[in-house]
Amino acid sequence: MFSTVAVDGAVRSWEDLRLQDFAQGFFFGAGFFTTFRIEAGAPWFLARHLWRLRSSLAAYPHAVRPPPHEFLAEDAVRETLQRCLRADAALGPDFHGVGKLSVSDGHVLLTFREHAPESERLRHEGRALDTWEPGAYRGGESTLNHKGLAYFRQYARMERLPLLGNEAGEVCELPTANVFCVLGETLVTPPLSSPCLPGIIREVLLEAGQVGTLPVVERALPFEQLTAVSACVFTNAAMLATGVPRLLGRALPGSLALAQEVRARVEAVAARER
Amino acid sequence: MFSTVAVDGAVRSWEDLRLQDFAQGFFFGAGFFTTFRIEAGAPWFLARHLWRLRSSLAAYPHAVRPPPHEFLAEDAVRETLQRCLRADAALGPDFHGVGKLSVSDGHVLLTFREHAPESERLRHEGRALDTWEPGAYRGGESTLNHKGLAYFRQYARMERLPLLGNEAGEVCELPTANVFCVLGETLVTPPLSSPCLPGIIREVLLEAGQVGTLPVVERALPFEQLTAVSACVFTNAAMLATGVPRLLGRALPGSLALAQEVRARVEAVAARER
């Protein structure tokens, strides 16, 4: 993580921040965050990320103290981000990497990190998914529709990266990514009620409605159907899309090409929205 | 919360602590905590609280960086606590209130707060439980056996205080307390696999094996059996035991006497263990 951060729009040093200003976030995980890609100094899908943060705050008005509205306005965050990039030569106006907005205790914290070299490599080479936890989530569990600072269930599984499912034996998500599978002639992703995070890239693909010739559809995805899947990618805002060359022991050579196609689709939308 | 705190055994001011020293706890809820009663300067069941903290750290060796062993040794924590009480006239060597140990990022943070006047009143007068969420948890969900900084699911429900259940329609716990119900001639509390927190007072009562003439038993407790319950208390380390004068609309006048009996039992054990 870079030393230059911003709190409530003001450029600060990470080392100077006090725990007491983020106490409910620390003690109870009472807060939300979002992580987004930055290319050549421009944040991707920022408006969507901010909309999701505001939705989460609105869903828990008593449990999380929201910051003043203006600190989550798109223009204000964009300007704050630019000020951070200009203030730190290690970042710079052409920064490529990952931005993160964390909200708790009435404050907005903006931080920056480099892309993990490993994750950038995996973006292109894919990552096998060979473990699963079919009953990790409960169908309809609504806290999992929010990216909360109480992220331990996901964080503790991040390295192993199991496919997480619910008690009905349906796929939900990965600890840090949404899942898309080709079944027949359709690109299927589980519904929010499975539950899963309403990921920004997931939303972009559902809105696009199509990747190549494949329609994109939100549909329950039982684990038993995974044997019929012909390609699989997972998506998140930092890495966009990663192909899955092997899914629960079965080779899926088509996944890398699918991931490339998904990234191209997302990049086209990002170019329009920026 | 009082300004005097301790980090890794050293007395500090809360206002001086830096967020960067507790970063994984803040950003991901990657840490654990425990809350305990302090009477006349003496922490109750400290050895048990520390044992549970160490167990949680041992269960997640890769996800939470543990502090050096010596900072969680009972004698060391006891001494640190005494130094805090002596260092702050607002606390003092006869302090009555609540202590809290939070562990994340390789650090141990000890903080103090007063008893909430409301909670002390409810300890004696009881609190009705009139809402429930039968499918809030998933049976066997193991993160709920640990008191984690990712506490948002409980925190967001703290004021409403619903009875939380699992997908099989069994009672699990309250957001911040374990539940005990008299069914026939038995005092029943749900098993850890329901899931629920292995609460310290819960453990003390199970070890005691009896409250008055009632044997204390760990057993699945379907919501439908609550209509046959004749008395109910909930327990936690700060308030010990609280009677439930009304459970899901039904008056349970015997609960307050039961709570008194439970408290007496717990106080007797505490007197021996201190």
Coordinates of C-alpha atoms in Angstrom, one line a residue:
Chain A
M1 CA 0.0 0.0 0.0
F2 CA 1.2 3.5 -0.7
S3 CA 1.7 6.0 2.1
T4 CA -0.4 8.7 0.4
V5 CA -4.0 8.3 1.2
A6 CA -7.0 10.6 1.5
V7 CA -9.5 11.0 4.3
D8 CA -12.8 12.9 3.6
G9 CA -11.2 14.5 0.6
A10 CA -8.0 15.6 2.3
V11 CA -4.6 14.2 1.2
R12 CA -3.0 12.5 4.3
S13 CA -0.2 10.1 5.2
W14 CA -1.3 6.5 6.1
E15 CA 1.1 6.6 9.0
D16 CA -0.7 9.6 10.5
L17 CA -4.2 8.1 10.6
R18 CA -5.6 7.3 14.1
L19 CA -7.4 4.2 15.0
Q20 CA -10.0 6.2 17.0
D21 CA -11.3 7.8 13.8
F22 CA -12.2 4.3 12.4
A23 CA -13.1 2.6 15.7
Q24 CA -16.5 1.0 14.8
G25 CA -14.9 -0.2 11.6
F26 CA -12.1 -1.9 13.5
F27 CA -14.0 -3.2 16.6
F28 CA -17.1 -4.5 14.8
G29 CA -16.5 -4.5 11.0
A30 CA -19.1 -1.8 10.8
G31 CA -18.3 -0.3 7.5
F32 CA -18.1 -1.0 3.7
F33 CA -15.4 -0.9 1.1
T34 CA -14.9 -1.2 -2.6
T35 CA -11.8 -1.9 -4.7
F36 CA -11.4 -0.6 -8.3
R37 CA -8.9 -0.6 -11.1
I38 CA -7.0 2.5 -12.0
E39 CA -5.5 2.8 -15.5
A40 CA -3.3 5.7 -16.6
G41 CA -4.6 7.6 -13.6
A42 CA -8.3 7.0 -14.4
P43 CA -10.5 5.0 -12.0
W44 CA -12.7 2.4 -13.8
F45 CA -16.4 2.3 -13.1
L46 CA -16.1 4.8 -10.3
A47 CA -19.7 5.9 -10.5
R48 CA -20.9 2.3 -10.1
H49 CA -18.6 1.6 -7.2
L50 CA -19.8 4.7 -5.4
W51 CA -23.4 3.8 -6.1
R52 CA -22.9 0.4 -4.5
L53 CA -21.2 2.0 -1.4
R54 CA -24.1 4.4 -1.0
S55 CA -26.6 1.5 -1.3
S56 CA -24.8 -0.5 1.4
L57 CA -24.8 2.6 3.7
A58 CA -28.5 3.1 3.0
A59 CA -29.2 -0.6 3.8
Y60 CA -27.7 -0.3 7.3
P61 CA -28.5 3.3 8.4
H62 CA -28.3 2.5 12.1
A63 CA -25.3 0.2 12.1
V64 CA -22.8 2.3 10.1
R65 CA -22.4 6.0 10.5
P66 CA -22.4 7.4 6.9
P67 CA -20.0 10.1 5.9
P68 CA -21.5 13.5 4.6
H69 CA -23.0 12.9 1.2
E70 CA -20.5 15.2 -0.6
F71 CA -17.5 13.0 0.3
L72 CA -19.0 10.2 -1.8
A73 CA -20.0 12.3 -4.8
E74 CA -18.3 11.1 -8.0
D75 CA -16.7 14.4 -8.9
A76 CA -15.3 14.9 -5.4
V77 CA -13.8 11.4 -5.2
R78 CA -12.3 11.8 -8.7
E79 CA -10.7 15.1 -7.7
T80 CA -9.4 13.7 -4.5
L81 CA -7.9 10.8 -6.3
Q82 CA -6.1 13.1 -8.8
R83 CA -4.8 15.2 -5.9
C84 CA -3.3 12.0 -4.3
L85 CA -1.7 11.0 -7.6
R86 CA -0.1 14.4 -8.1
A87 CA 1.0 14.6 -4.4
D88 CA 3.1 11.5 -4.5
A89 CA 5.8 10.8 -7.1
A90 CA 5.5 7.1 -6.4
L91 CA 1.9 7.3 -7.7
G92 CA 2.0 10.0 -10.3
P93 CA -0.8 11.1 -12.7
D94 CA -0.3 8.0 -14.9
F95 CA -0.7 5.5 -12.0
H96 CA -1.7 1.9 -12.9
G97 CA -2.9 0.0 -9.9
V98 CA -5.8 -0.5 -7.5
G99 CA -7.7 2.1 -5.6
K100 CA -9.8 1.3 -2.5
L101 CA -12.5 3.3 -0.8
S102 CA -13.3 2.3 2.8
V103 CA -16.2 3.9 4.7
S104 CA -16.7 3.7 8.4
D105 CA -17.4 6.0 11.4
G106 CA -18.5 8.8 9.2
H107 CA -15.3 8.9 7.2
V108 CA -14.2 8.0 3.7
L109 CA -10.7 6.6 3.4
L110 CA -9.0 6.3 -0.1
T111 CA -6.0 4.1 -0.4
F112 CA -3.8 2.9 -3.3
R113 CA -1.8 -0.3 -4.0
E114 CA 0.1 -1.7 -6.9
H115 CA -1.4 -4.6 -8.9
A116 CA -0.1 -7.9 -7.3
P117 CA 2.3 -9.1 -10.0
E118 CA 0.8 -12.6 -9.5
S119 CA -2.7 -11.4 -10.1
E120 CA -1.8 -9.7 -13.3
R121 CA -0.1 -12.8 -14.5
L122 CA -3.1 -14.9 -13.6
R123 CA -5.3 -12.5 -15.5
H124 CA -3.7 -13.8 -18.6
E125 CA -2.8 -17.4 -17.7
G126 CA -5.8 -18.3 -15.6
R127 CA -6.1 -20.1 -12.3
A128 CA -7.4 -23.6 -11.6
L129 CA -10.3 -23.9 -9.2
D130 CA -10.0 -27.2 -7.5
T131 CA -11.6 -26.8 -4.1
W132 CA -15.2 -26.1 -3.1
E133 CA -17.3 -25.4 0.0
P134 CA -20.8 -26.2 -1.1
G135 CA -22.5 -25.0 2.1
A136 CA -20.4 -22.0 2.9
Y137 CA -23.2 -19.5 2.5
R138 CA -26.9 -19.6 3.3
G139 CA -29.3 -18.7 0.4
G140 CA -30.7 -15.2 0.8
E141 CA -28.0 -14.1 3.4
S142 CA -28.2 -10.4 2.7
T143 CA -25.0 -9.2 4.4
L144 CA -23.1 -11.1 1.6
N145 CA -24.7 -8.7 -0.9
H146 CA -22.5 -5.9 0.6
K147 CA -18.7 -5.6 0.6
G148 CA -18.3 -5.1 4.3
L149 CA -15.2 -4.5 6.5
A150 CA -16.4 -7.6 8.3
Y151 CA -14.8 -9.5 5.4
F152 CA -13.1 -12.3 7.4
R153 CA -15.1 -15.1 5.9
Q154 CA -13.8 -14.2 2.4
Y155 CA -10.4 -13.0 3.6
A156 CA -9.6 -16.3 5.4
R157 CA -10.4 -18.2 2.2
M158 CA -8.6 -15.9 -0.2
E159 CA -5.5 -18.0 -0.8
R160 CA -7.2 -21.3 -1.2
L161 CA -9.9 -19.7 -3.4
P162 CA -12.7 -22.3 -3.0
L163 CA -15.9 -22.2 -5.0
L164 CA -18.4 -21.1 -2.3
G165 CA -21.9 -22.6 -2.4
N166 CA -25.1 -22.5 -0.3
E167 CA -27.0 -25.1 1.6
A168 CA -29.0 -26.0 -1.6
G169 CA -25.8 -27.1 -3.3
E170 CA -25.7 -24.1 -5.6
V171 CA -22.6 -22.1 -6.6
C172 CA -22.5 -18.6 -5.0
E173 CA -19.1 -16.9 -5.8
L174 CA -15.4 -17.1 -5.0
P175 CA -14.1 -15.3 -1.9
T176 CA -13.1 -12.2 -4.0
A177 CA -14.8 -12.7 -7.3
N178 CA -18.0 -13.5 -9.2
V179 CA -18.2 -16.7 -11.3
F180 CA -19.4 -17.0 -14.9
C181 CA -19.8 -20.5 -16.6
V182 CA -20.6 -21.5 -20.1
L183 CA -23.5 -24.0 -20.1
G184 CA -24.7 -25.0 -23.5
E185 CA -24.9 -21.7 -25.4
T186 CA -25.3 -19.4 -22.4
L187 CA -22.9 -17.6 -20.0
V188 CA -24.5 -18.2 -16.6
T189 CA -23.7 -16.4 -13.3
P190 CA -25.5 -17.1 -10.0
P191 CA -28.2 -14.6 -8.8
L192 CA -27.6 -12.2 -5.9
S193 CA -29.9 -14.3 -3.7
S194 CA -27.5 -17.3 -3.9
P195 CA -26.0 -15.1 -2.2
C196 CA -23.1 -13.3 -3.9
L197 CA -21.6 -9.8 -4.1
P198 CA -23.2 -7.5 -6.7
G199 CA -19.8 -7.2 -8.3
I200 CA -19.3 -4.2 -10.7
I201 CA -17.8 -6.3 -13.5
R202 CA -20.7 -8.8 -13.0
E203 CA -23.2 -5.9 -13.4
V204 CA -21.4 -4.6 -16.5
L205 CA -21.6 -8.0 -18.2
L206 CA -25.3 -8.5 -17.2
E207 CA -26.1 -5.1 -18.6
A208 CA -24.2 -5.8 -21.8
G209 CA -26.3 -8.9 -22.1
Q210 CA -23.9 -10.7 -24.4
V211 CA -20.2 -11.8 -24.7
G212 CA -19.4 -12.8 -28.2
T213 CA -22.4 -14.9 -29.3
L214 CA -23.3 -16.0 -25.7
P215 CA -26.2 -14.4 -23.9
V216 CA -25.3 -13.5 -20.3
V217 CA -27.9 -14.9 -17.8
E218 CA -28.4 -14.8 -14.0
R219 CA -29.5 -18.3 -13.0
A220 CA -29.0 -20.7 -10.1
L221 CA -26.0 -22.9 -10.8
P222 CA -26.1 -26.3 -9.0
F223 CA -22.6 -27.7 -8.3
E224 CA -23.7 -30.9 -10.1
Q225 CA -24.1 -28.9 -13.4
L226 CA -20.4 -27.9 -13.2
T227 CA -19.5 -31.2 -15.0
A228 CA -21.3 -29.8 -18.1
V229 CA -19.5 -26.5 -18.1
S230 CA -17.4 -25.9 -21.1
A231 CA -15.6 -22.7 -20.0
C232 CA -15.4 -20.6 -16.8
V233 CA -14.1 -17.2 -15.8
F234 CA -14.2 -15.2 -12.6
T235 CA -14.5 -11.5 -12.4
N236 CA -13.6 -8.7 -10.1
A237 CA -12.9 -5.0 -10.4
A238 CA -9.2 -5.2 -10.0
M239 CA -8.4 -8.1 -12.4
L240 CA -11.5 -7.7 -14.5
A241 CA -11.7 -11.4 -15.7
T242 CA -9.5 -14.5 -15.1
G243 CA -9.9 -17.7 -17.1
V244 CA -10.2 -21.0 -15.2
P245 CA -8.1 -23.5 -17.0
R246 CA -9.2 -26.3 -14.7
L247 CA -12.4 -26.5 -12.7
L248 CA -12.7 -29.2 -9.9
G249 CA -10.2 -31.4 -11.7
R250 CA -11.6 -31.0 -15.2
A251 CA -9.5 -29.2 -17.9
L252 CA -11.4 -26.2 -19.5
P253 CA -9.0 -25.1 -22.3
G254 CA -11.6 -22.6 -23.7
S255 CA -11.6 -20.5 -20.5
L256 CA -8.6 -18.4 -21.4
A257 CA -10.1 -17.3 -24.7
L258 CA -13.4 -16.6 -22.9
A259 CA -11.6 -14.4 -20.3
Q260 CA -10.0 -12.5 -23.1
E261 CA -13.3 -11.9 -24.7
V262 CA -14.9 -10.8 -21.4
R263 CA -12.0 -8.4 -20.7
A264 CA -12.5 -6.9 -24.2
R265 CA -16.2 -6.4 -23.5
V266 CA -15.5 -4.8 -20.1
E267 CA -12.8 -2.6 -21.5
A268 CA -15.1 -1.3 -24.2
V269 CA -17.7 -0.3 -21.6
A270 CA -15.0 1.2 -19.4
A271 CA -13.8 3.4 -22.3
R272 CA -17.3 4.7 -22.8
E273 CA -18.0 5.4 -19.1
R274 CA -14.7 7.0 -18.1
Chain B
M1 CA -14.5 4.0 26.3
F2 CA -11.7 5.2 28.6
S3 CA -8.7 6.9 27.1
T4 CA -6.3 4.6 28.9
V5 CA -5.6 1.5 27.0
A6 CA -2.7 -1.0 26.6
V7 CA -1.0 -2.3 23.5
D8 CA 1.2 -5.4 23.8
G9 CA 1.5 -4.8 27.5
A10 CA 2.4 -1.1 27.4
V11 CA 0.0 1.5 28.8
R12 CA -1.0 3.9 26.0
S13 CA -3.6 6.6 25.2
W14 CA -6.4 5.5 22.8
E15 CA -6.0 8.8 21.0
D16 CA -2.4 8.0 20.1
L17 CA -3.0 4.6 18.5
R18 CA -2.4 4.4 14.7
L19 CA -4.6 2.7 12.2
Q20 CA -1.7 1.2 10.4
D21 CA -0.9 -1.0 13.4
F22 CA -4.3 -2.6 13.2
A23 CA -4.7 -2.5 9.4
Q24 CA -5.8 -6.1 8.6
G25 CA -8.2 -5.9 11.5
F26 CA -9.7 -2.8 10.1
F27 CA -9.7 -3.6 6.3
F28 CA -10.7 -7.3 6.6
G29 CA -12.0 -8.0 10.1
A30 CA -9.0 -10.2 10.4
G31 CA -8.8 -10.5 14.2
F32 CA -10.6 -11.7 17.3
F33 CA -11.8 -10.1 20.5
T34 CA -13.3 -10.9 23.9
T35 CA -15.2 -8.9 26.4
F36 CA -15.1 -9.6 30.1
R37 CA -16.6 -8.3 33.4
I38 CA -14.3 -6.5 35.9
E39 CA -15.4 -6.3 39.5
A40 CA -13.4 -4.4 42.1
G41 CA -10.5 -4.3 39.7
A42 CA -10.5 -8.1 39.1
P43 CA -11.2 -9.5 35.7
W44 CA -13.7 -12.4 35.7
F45 CA -12.8 -15.7 34.0
L46 CA -9.7 -14.1 32.4
A47 CA -8.0 -17.5 31.9
R48 CA -11.0 -18.8 30.0
H49 CA -11.2 -15.7 27.8
L50 CA -7.5 -15.9 26.9
W51 CA -7.9 -19.6 26.2
R52 CA -10.7 -18.9 23.7
L53 CA -8.7 -16.1 22.0
R54 CA -5.7 -18.4 21.6
S55 CA -7.9 -21.1 20.2
S56 CA -9.3 -18.7 17.6
L57 CA -5.8 -17.6 16.6
A58 CA -4.8 -21.3 16.3
A59 CA -7.8 -22.0 14.1
Y60 CA -6.8 -19.3 11.6
P61 CA -3.0 -19.3 11.6
H62 CA -2.7 -17.9 8.1
A63 CA -5.5 -15.3 8.2
V64 CA -4.7 -13.5 11.4
R65 CA -1.1 -12.6 12.5
P66 CA -0.9 -13.7 16.1
P67 CA 0.9 -11.6 18.8
P68 CA 3.9 -13.1 20.6
H69 CA 2.7 -15.7 23.0
E70 CA 3.8 -13.8 26.1
F71 CA 1.3 -11.0 25.4
L72 CA -1.6 -13.4 25.9
A73 CA -0.3 -15.1 29.0
E74 CA -2.7 -14.8 31.9
D75 CA -0.2 -13.2 34.4
A76 CA 1.0 -10.7 31.8
V77 CA -2.5 -9.6 30.9
R78 CA -3.5 -9.4 34.6
E79 CA -0.5 -7.2 35.3
T80 CA -1.1 -5.0 32.3
L81 CA -4.7 -4.5 33.4
Q82 CA -3.6 -3.5 36.9
R83 CA -1.1 -1.0 35.5
C84 CA -3.9 0.6 33.4
L85 CA -6.2 0.8 36.4
R86 CA -3.5 2.5 38.5
A87 CA -2.4 4.8 35.7
D88 CA -5.8 6.4 35.3
A89 CA -7.8 8.0 38.2
A90 CA -11.0 7.6 36.1
L91 CA -10.5 3.8 36.3
G92 CA -8.7 3.2 39.6
P93 CA -7.8 -0.1 41.3
D94 CA -11.4 -0.8 42.3
F95 CA -12.8 -0.4 38.7
H96 CA -16.2 -1.9 37.9
G97 CA -16.9 -2.2 34.3
V98 CA -16.0 -4.1 31.1
G99 CA -12.6 -5.0 29.7
K100 CA -12.0 -5.9 26.1
L101 CA -9.1 -7.6 24.5
S102 CA -8.8 -7.2 20.7
V103 CA -6.2 -9.1 18.7
S104 CA -5.1 -8.3 15.2
D105 CA -2.0 -7.6 13.1
G106 CA 0.3 -9.2 15.8
H107 CA -1.0 -6.9 18.5
V108 CA -3.1 -7.2 21.7
L109 CA -5.2 -4.1 22.5
L110 CA -6.8 -3.9 25.9
T111 CA -9.6 -1.3 26.4
F112 CA -12.1 -0.4 29.1
R113 CA -15.6 0.9 29.2
E114 CA -18.2 1.4 31.9
H115 CA -21.2 -0.9 32.2
A116 CA -24.0 0.5 30.1
P117 CA -26.5 1.7 32.7
E118 CA -29.3 0.2 30.6
S119 CA -27.6 -3.2 30.5
E120 CA -27.1 -3.3 34.2
R121 CA -30.8 -2.5 34.7
L122 CA -31.8 -5.2 32.3
R123 CA -29.6 -7.7 34.1
H124 CA -32.1 -7.4 36.9
E125 CA -35.4 -6.6 35.2
G126 CA -35.0 -8.8 32.1
R127 CA -35.6 -8.1 28.5
A128 CA -38.4 -9.3 26.2
L129 CA -37.3 -11.2 23.1
D130 CA -40.0 -10.7 20.5
T131 CA -38.3 -11.0 17.2
W132 CA -36.6 -13.9 15.5
E133 CA -34.6 -14.7 12.4
P134 CA -34.9 -18.5 12.0
G135 CA -32.5 -18.8 9.0
A136 CA -29.9 -16.2 10.0
Y137 CA -27.1 -18.7 10.4
R138 CA -26.1 -21.9 8.6
G139 CA -25.7 -25.0 10.7
G140 CA -22.0 -25.8 11.2
E141 CA -20.8 -22.4 10.1
S142 CA -17.5 -22.4 11.9
T143 CA -16.6 -18.7 11.8
L144 CA -19.5 -18.1 14.2
N145 CA -17.7 -20.2 16.8
H146 CA -15.1 -17.4 17.0
K147 CA -15.7 -13.8 18.3
G148 CA -14.2 -12.1 15.3
L149 CA -13.6 -8.4 14.5
A150 CA -15.8 -9.2 11.5
Y151 CA -18.7 -8.8 13.9
F152 CA -21.0 -6.9 11.6
R153 CA -23.7 -9.6 11.4
Q154 CA -24.1 -9.5 15.1
Y155 CA -23.4 -5.7 15.5
A156 CA -26.1 -4.8 13.0
R157 CA -28.7 -6.8 15.0
M158 CA -27.6 -5.7 18.4
E159 CA -30.4 -3.2 19.2
R160 CA -33.2 -5.3 17.8
L161 CA -31.9 -8.4 19.6
P162 CA -33.6 -11.1 17.5
L163 CA -33.3 -14.8 18.3
L164 CA -31.1 -16.1 15.6
G165 CA -31.7 -19.5 14.1
N166 CA -30.3 -21.8 11.4
E167 CA -31.8 -23.2 8.2
A168 CA -33.1 -26.2 10.1
G169 CA -35.3 -24.0 12.2
E170 CA -33.2 -24.4 15.3
V171 CA -32.3 -21.6 17.8
C172 CA -28.6 -20.6 17.7
E173 CA -28.0 -17.5 19.9
L174 CA -28.7 -13.8 20.3
P175 CA -26.4 -11.3 18.5
T176 CA -24.4 -10.9 21.7
A177 CA -25.5 -13.6 24.1
N178 CA -26.1 -17.4 24.4
V179 CA -29.6 -18.6 25.2
F180 CA -30.8 -21.0 27.9
C181 CA -34.3 -22.3 28.1
V182 CA -36.1 -24.4 30.6
L183 CA -37.9 -27.3 28.9
G184 CA -39.5 -29.8 31.2
E185 CA -37.0 -30.3 34.0
T186 CA -33.9 -29.4 31.9
L187 CA -32.0 -26.2 31.2
V188 CA -31.2 -26.5 27.5
T189 CA -28.7 -24.5 25.4
P190 CA -28.0 -25.0 21.7
P191 CA -24.8 -26.8 20.7
L192 CA -21.8 -25.0 19.1
S193 CA -22.6 -26.6 15.8
S194 CA -26.0 -24.8 15.7
P195 CA -23.8 -22.5 15.4
C196 CA -23.2 -20.2 18.3
L197 CA -20.3 -18.6 20.2
P198 CA -18.7 -20.7 22.8
G199 CA -19.5 -18.1 25.4
I200 CA -17.6 -18.1 28.6
I201 CA -20.7 -18.0 30.9
R202 CA -22.2 -20.8 28.7
E203 CA -19.1 -22.9 29.3
V204 CA -19.2 -22.2 33.1
L205 CA -22.8 -23.3 33.3
L206 CA -22.2 -26.5 31.2
E207 CA -19.3 -27.4 33.4
A208 CA -21.3 -26.8 36.5
G209 CA -23.8 -29.2 35.1
Q210 CA -26.7 -27.9 37.2
V211 CA -28.6 -24.7 38.1
G212 CA -30.7 -25.3 41.2
T213 CA -32.3 -28.7 40.5
L214 CA -32.1 -28.3 36.7
P215 CA -29.5 -30.3 34.8
V216 CA -27.8 -28.1 32.1
V217 CA -27.8 -29.7 28.7
E218 CA -26.4 -28.9 25.3
R219 CA -29.2 -29.9 22.8
A220 CA -30.7 -28.7 19.5
L221 CA -33.6 -26.4 20.2
P222 CA -36.1 -26.1 17.4
F223 CA -38.1 -22.8 17.3
E224 CA -41.3 -24.8 17.5
Q225 CA -40.3 -26.1 21.0
L226 CA -40.2 -22.5 22.3
T227 CA -43.9 -22.6 23.0
A228 CA -43.2 -25.3 25.7
V229 CA -40.4 -23.2 27.4
S230 CA -41.2 -22.2 31.0
A231 CA -38.3 -19.8 31.6
C232 CA -35.5 -18.3 29.5
V233 CA -32.3 -16.4 30.2
F234 CA -29.5 -15.2 28.0
T235 CA -25.9 -15.0 29.1
N236 CA -22.8 -13.1 28.2
A237 CA -19.6 -12.2 30.0
A238 CA -20.4 -8.6 30.7
M239 CA -23.9 -9.0 32.0
L240 CA -23.6 -12.6 33.2
A241 CA -27.3 -13.5 32.9
T242 CA -30.5 -11.7 31.9
G243 CA -34.0 -13.0 32.4
V244 CA -36.4 -13.0 29.5
P245 CA -39.8 -11.9 30.9
R246 CA -41.5 -12.4 27.5
L247 CA -40.4 -14.7 24.7
L248 CA -42.0 -14.3 21.2
G249 CA -45.1 -12.8 22.8
R250 CA -45.5 -15.3 25.6
A251 CA -45.0 -14.1 29.2
L252 CA -42.4 -16.1 31.2
P253 CA -42.6 -14.8 34.7
G254 CA -40.2 -17.4 36.0
S255 CA -37.3 -16.1 34.0
L256 CA -36.2 -13.4 36.4
A257 CA -35.8 -15.9 39.3
L258 CA -33.9 -18.2 37.0
A259 CA -31.6 -15.4 35.9
Q260 CA -30.9 -14.7 39.6
E261 CA -30.1 -18.3 40.2
V262 CA -27.8 -18.5 37.2
R263 CA -26.0 -15.3 38.3
A264 CA -25.5 -16.8 41.7
R265 CA -24.0 -20.0 40.2
V266 CA -21.7 -18.0 38.0
E267 CA -20.6 -15.7 40.8
A268 CA -19.7 -18.7 42.9
V269 CA -17.5 -20.1 40.2
A270 CA -15.9 -16.7 39.5
A271 CA -15.1 -16.3 43.2
R272 CA -13.2 -19.6 43.1
E273 CA -11.4 -18.9 39.8
R274 CA -10.2 -15.4 40.4

